Short mmCIF file of C-alpha atoms and ligand atoms in Angstrom, two decimals:
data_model
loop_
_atom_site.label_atom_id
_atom_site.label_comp_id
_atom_site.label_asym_id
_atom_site.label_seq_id
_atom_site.Cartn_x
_atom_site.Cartn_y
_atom_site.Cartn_z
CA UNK I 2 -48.10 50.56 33.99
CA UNK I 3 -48.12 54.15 33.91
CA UNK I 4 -48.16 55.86 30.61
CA UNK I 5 -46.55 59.47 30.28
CA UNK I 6 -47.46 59.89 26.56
CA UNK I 7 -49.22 56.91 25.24
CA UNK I 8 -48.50 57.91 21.15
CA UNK I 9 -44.76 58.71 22.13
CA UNK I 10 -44.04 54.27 23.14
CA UNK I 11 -42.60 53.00 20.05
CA UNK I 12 -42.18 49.87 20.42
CA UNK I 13 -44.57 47.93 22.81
CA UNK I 14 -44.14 46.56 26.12
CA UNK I 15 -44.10 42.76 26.22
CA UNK I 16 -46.54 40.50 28.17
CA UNK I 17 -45.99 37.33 28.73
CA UNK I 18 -49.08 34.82 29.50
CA UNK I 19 -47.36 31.89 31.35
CA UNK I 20 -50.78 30.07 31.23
CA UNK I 21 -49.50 27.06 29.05
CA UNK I 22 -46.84 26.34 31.26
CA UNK I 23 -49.76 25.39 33.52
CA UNK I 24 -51.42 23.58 30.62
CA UNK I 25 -48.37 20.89 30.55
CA UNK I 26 -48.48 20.65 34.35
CA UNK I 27 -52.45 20.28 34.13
CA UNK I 28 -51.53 17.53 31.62
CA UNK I 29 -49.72 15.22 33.83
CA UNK I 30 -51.46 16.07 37.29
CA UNK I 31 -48.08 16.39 38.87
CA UNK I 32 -46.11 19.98 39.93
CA UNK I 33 -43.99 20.65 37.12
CA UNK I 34 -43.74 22.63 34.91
CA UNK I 35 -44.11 25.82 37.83
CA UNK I 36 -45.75 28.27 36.39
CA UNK I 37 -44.16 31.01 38.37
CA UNK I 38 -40.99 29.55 38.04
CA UNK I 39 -41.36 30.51 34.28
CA UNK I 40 -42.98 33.54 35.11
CA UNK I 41 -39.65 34.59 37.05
CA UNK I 42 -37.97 33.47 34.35
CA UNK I 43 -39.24 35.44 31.65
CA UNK I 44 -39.10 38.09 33.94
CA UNK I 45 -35.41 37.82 33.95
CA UNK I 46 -35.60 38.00 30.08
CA UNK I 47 -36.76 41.06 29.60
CA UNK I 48 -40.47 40.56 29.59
CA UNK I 49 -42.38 43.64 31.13
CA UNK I 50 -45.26 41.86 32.78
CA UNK I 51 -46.68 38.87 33.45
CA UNK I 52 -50.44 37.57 32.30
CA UNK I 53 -52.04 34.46 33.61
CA UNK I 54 -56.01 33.80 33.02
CA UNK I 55 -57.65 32.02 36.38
CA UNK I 56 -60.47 30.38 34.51
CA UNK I 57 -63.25 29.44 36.32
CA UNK I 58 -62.60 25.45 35.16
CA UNK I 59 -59.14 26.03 36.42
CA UNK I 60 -58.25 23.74 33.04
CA UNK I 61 -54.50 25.49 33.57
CA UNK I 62 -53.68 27.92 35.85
CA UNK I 63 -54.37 27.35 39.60
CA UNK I 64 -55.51 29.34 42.88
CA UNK I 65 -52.47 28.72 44.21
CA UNK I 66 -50.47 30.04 41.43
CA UNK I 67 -52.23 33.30 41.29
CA UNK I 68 -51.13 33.64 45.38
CA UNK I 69 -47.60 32.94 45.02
CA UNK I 70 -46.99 34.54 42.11
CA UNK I 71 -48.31 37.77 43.49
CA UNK I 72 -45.66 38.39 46.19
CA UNK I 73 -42.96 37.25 43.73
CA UNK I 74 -43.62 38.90 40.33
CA UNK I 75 -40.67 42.23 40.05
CA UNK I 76 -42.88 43.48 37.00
CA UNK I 77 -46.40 42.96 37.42
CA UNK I 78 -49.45 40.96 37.32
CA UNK I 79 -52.23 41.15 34.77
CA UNK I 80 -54.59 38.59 36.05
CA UNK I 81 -57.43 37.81 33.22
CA UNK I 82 -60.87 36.65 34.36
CA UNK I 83 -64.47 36.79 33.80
CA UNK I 84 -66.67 39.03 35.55
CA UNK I 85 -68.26 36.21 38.11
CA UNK I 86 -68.62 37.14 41.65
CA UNK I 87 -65.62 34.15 42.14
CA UNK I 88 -62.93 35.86 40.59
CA UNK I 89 -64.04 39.21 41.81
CA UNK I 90 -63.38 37.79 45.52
CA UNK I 91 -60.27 36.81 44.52
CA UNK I 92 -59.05 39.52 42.95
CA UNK I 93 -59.93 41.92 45.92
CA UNK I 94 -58.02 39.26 48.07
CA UNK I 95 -54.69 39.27 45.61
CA UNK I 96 -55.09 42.72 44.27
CA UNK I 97 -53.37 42.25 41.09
CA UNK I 98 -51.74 45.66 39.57
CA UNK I 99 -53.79 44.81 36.52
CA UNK I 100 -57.06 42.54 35.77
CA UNK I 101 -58.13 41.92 32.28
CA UNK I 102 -61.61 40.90 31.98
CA UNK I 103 -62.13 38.13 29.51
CA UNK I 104 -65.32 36.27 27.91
CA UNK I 105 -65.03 32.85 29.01
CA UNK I 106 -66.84 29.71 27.62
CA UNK I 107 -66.57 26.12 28.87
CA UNK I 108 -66.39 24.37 25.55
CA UNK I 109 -63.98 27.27 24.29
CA UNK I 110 -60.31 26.24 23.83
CA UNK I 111 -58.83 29.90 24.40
CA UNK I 112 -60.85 32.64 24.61
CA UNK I 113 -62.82 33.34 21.24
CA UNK I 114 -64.20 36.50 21.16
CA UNK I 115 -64.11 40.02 22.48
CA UNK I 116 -66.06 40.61 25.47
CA UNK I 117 -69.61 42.47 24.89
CA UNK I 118 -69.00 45.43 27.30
CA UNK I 119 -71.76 47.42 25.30
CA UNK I 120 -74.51 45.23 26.47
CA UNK I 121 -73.54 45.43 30.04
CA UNK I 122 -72.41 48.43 30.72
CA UNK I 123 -73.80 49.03 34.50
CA UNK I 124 -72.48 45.64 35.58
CA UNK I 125 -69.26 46.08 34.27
CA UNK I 126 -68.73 49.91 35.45
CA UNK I 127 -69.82 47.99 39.14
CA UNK I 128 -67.23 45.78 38.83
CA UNK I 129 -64.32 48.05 37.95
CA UNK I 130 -65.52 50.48 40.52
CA UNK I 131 -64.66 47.78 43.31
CA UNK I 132 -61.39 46.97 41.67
CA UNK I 133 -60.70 50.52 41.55
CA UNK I 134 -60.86 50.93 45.22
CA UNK I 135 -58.32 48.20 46.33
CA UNK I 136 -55.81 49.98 43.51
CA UNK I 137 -56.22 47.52 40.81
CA UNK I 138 -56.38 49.15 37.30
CA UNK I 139 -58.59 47.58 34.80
CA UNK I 140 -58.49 46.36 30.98
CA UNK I 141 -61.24 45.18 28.83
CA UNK I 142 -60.56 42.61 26.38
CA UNK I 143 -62.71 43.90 23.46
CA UNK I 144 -63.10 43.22 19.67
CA UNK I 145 -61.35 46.54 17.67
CA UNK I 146 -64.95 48.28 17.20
CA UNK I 147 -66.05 51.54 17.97
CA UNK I 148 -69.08 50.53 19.64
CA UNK I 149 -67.32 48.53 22.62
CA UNK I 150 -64.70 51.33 22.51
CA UNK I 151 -67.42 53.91 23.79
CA UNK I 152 -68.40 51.59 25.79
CA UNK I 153 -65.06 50.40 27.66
CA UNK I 154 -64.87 54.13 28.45
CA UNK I 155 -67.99 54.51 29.66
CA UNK I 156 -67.39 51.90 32.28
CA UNK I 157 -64.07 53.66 33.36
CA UNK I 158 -61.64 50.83 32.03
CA UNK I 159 -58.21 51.82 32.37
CA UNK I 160 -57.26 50.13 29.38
CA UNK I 161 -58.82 48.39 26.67
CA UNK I 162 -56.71 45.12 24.66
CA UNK I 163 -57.55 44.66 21.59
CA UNK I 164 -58.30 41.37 20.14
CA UNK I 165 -55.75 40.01 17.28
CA UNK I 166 -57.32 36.79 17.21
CA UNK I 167 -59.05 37.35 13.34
CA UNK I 168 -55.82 39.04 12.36
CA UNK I 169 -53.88 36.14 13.80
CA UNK I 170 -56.12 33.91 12.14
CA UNK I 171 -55.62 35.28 8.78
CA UNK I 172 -51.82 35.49 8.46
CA UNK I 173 -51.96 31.80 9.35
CA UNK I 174 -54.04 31.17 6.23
CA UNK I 175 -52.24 33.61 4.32
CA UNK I 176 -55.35 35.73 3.36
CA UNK I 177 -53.81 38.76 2.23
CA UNK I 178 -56.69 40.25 1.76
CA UNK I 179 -57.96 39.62 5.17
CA UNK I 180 -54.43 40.13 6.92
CA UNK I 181 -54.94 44.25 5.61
CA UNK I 182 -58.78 44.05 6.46
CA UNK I 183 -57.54 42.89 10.04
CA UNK I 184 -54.64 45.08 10.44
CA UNK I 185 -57.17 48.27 9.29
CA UNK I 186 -59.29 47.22 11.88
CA UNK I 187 -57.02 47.33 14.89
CA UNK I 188 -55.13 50.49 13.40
CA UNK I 189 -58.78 52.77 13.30
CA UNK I 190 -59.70 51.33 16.45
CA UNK I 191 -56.09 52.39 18.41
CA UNK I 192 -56.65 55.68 16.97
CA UNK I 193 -60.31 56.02 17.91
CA UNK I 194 -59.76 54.99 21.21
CA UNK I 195 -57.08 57.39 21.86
CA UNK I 196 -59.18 60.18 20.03
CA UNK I 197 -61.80 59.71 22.54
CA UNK I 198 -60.00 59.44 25.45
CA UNK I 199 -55.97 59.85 24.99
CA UNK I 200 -54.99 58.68 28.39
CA UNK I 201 -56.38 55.35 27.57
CA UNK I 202 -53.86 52.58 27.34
CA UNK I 203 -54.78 50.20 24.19
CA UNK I 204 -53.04 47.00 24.39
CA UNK I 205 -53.53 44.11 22.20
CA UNK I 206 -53.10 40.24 21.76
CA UNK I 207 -54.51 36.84 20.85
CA UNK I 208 -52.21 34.45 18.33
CA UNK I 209 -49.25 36.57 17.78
CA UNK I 210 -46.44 34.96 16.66
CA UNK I 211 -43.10 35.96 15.44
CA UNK I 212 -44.14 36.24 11.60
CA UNK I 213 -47.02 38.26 12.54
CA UNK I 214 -46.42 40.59 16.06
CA UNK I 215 -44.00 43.39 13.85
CA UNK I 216 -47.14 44.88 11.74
CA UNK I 217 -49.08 44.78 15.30
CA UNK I 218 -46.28 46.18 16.87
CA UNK I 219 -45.83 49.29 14.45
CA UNK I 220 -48.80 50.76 15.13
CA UNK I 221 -48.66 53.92 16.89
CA UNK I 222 -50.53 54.53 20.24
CA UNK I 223 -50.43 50.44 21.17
CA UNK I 224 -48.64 50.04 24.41
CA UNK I 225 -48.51 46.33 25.16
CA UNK I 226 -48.80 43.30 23.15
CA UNK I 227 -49.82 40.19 25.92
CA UNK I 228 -48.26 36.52 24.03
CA UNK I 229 -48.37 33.31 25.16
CA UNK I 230 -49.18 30.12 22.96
CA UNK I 231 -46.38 31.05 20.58
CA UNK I 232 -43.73 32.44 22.76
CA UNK I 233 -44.21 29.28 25.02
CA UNK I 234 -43.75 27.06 21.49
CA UNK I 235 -40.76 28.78 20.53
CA UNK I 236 -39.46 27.89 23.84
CA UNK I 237 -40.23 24.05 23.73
CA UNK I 238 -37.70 24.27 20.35
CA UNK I 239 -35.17 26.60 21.58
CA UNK I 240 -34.50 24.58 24.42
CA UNK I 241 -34.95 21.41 23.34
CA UNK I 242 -31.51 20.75 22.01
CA UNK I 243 -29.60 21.80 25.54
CA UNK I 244 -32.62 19.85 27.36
CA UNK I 245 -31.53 16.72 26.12
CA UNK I 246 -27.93 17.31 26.65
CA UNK I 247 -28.39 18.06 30.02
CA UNK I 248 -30.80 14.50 30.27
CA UNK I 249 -27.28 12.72 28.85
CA UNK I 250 -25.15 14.53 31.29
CA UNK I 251 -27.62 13.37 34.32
CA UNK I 252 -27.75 9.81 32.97
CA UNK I 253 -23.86 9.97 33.38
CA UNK I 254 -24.37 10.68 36.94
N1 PXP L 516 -54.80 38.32 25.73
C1 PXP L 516 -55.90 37.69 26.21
C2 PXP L 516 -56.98 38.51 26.81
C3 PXP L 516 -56.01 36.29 26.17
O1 PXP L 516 -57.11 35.68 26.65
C4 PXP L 516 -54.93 35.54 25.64
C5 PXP L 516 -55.00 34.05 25.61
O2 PXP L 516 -55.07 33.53 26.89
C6 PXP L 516 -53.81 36.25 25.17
C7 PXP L 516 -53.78 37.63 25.21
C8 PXP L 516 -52.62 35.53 24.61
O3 PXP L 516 -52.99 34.83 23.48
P1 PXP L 516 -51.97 33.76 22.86
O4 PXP L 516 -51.78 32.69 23.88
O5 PXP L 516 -52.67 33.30 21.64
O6 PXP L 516 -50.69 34.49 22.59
#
């Protein structure tokens, strides 16, 4: 991910998070849907990297998944995980291009909130020092506020992503009011970020869906939008109809 002129991108890259491919496999204990098949896949389709989250319940995406993948992936990885001494182990071992680190919580159902980088700054800036030194570049998955901002930069992030999970949120409910508070937020806190530190790559994500990704995807200075639940969603209905065409034809022998 290297980044010339971060203000000049116009439109974003596109990340892909297979993770929910997993979640269907998960569901059924058996080994399909592949994960990295899709990941391939979307590859093939245009998308510009690939994001999986290892969590440390392994609810979706697997150990195993993360290794084969690796070798495989044309683009590149952006492996999201919490700053445990488990995933850092594993990360050293795979060396993704890119980790994100994430909050995680057991009884979460995707991940909720920013992470607090503020509060632990010294652990953090450990922790991206030794992913620094096998050549993995770092993001921080933050809320849009100045004070985690400082903060990711302190600690020598690469990149920051900014969370679209409230903004999501509130086009879903149809909260105009809160859709502009939202969008304001992640707007001042792409151009702060890049005010304090213009080689910074800002990315963003959480809930974007077709109806809401354009006004997320105008702003100037964001470099990559990571999607997942909804892309995957759209792909259960746009292939549904030449799935079950294909089941008729294999019926037929
Ligand atoms: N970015 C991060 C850091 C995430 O944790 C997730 C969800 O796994 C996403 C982006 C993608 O969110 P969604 O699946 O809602 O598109």
């Amino acid at each position: 991910m290297n980044k010339m002129v971060p203000t000049a991108v116009k439109t974003p890259l596109l990340g892909v998070n297979i993770d929910h491919v997993a979640t269907l496999r998960q569901a059924r204990g058996v080994n399909y849907p592949d994960p990295v098949e899709a990941a391939l896949l979307c590859e093939q389709a245009g998308a510009d990297g690939i994001t999986l989250h290892l969590r440390e319940d392994r609810r979706h995406i697997q150990d195993d998944d993360v290794y084969r993948m690796k070798p495989l992936l044309k683009t590149r990885m952006n492996l999201e995980m919490a700053t445990t001494e488990e995933m850092l182990n594993i990360a050293l071992e795979v060396k993704p291009e890119w980790i994100c680190l994430v909050p995680e919580k057991r009884e979460e159902l995707t991940t909720e909130g920013g992470l607090d980088v503020a509060s632990q700054v010294e652990n953090i800036k450990r922790y991206i020092a030794s992913l620094h030194q096998v050549g993995s570049k770092v993001s921080l998955f933050i809320d849009p506020d100045a004070k985690q901002i400082d903060a990711a930069i302190a600690c020598k992030a690469d990149a920051i992503e900014l969370h679209t999970g409230q903004y999501a949120e509130a086009t879903l409910a149809k909260e105009s009011t809160a859709i502009e508070h939202e969008l304001n937020r992640i707007k001042s806190a792409t151009k702060y970020a890049l005010s304090q530190q213009e080689t910074l790559i800002v990315n963003a994500g959480h809930g974007l869906t077709r109806d809401n990704v354009s006004a997320i995807a105008r702003i100037p200075g964001i470099y990559e939008l990571n999607i997942g639940h909804a892309l995957i969603a759209d792909s259960v209905f746009m292939g549904l109809e030449k799935a079950v065409a294909t089941m008729k034809q294999a019926m037929q022998g």
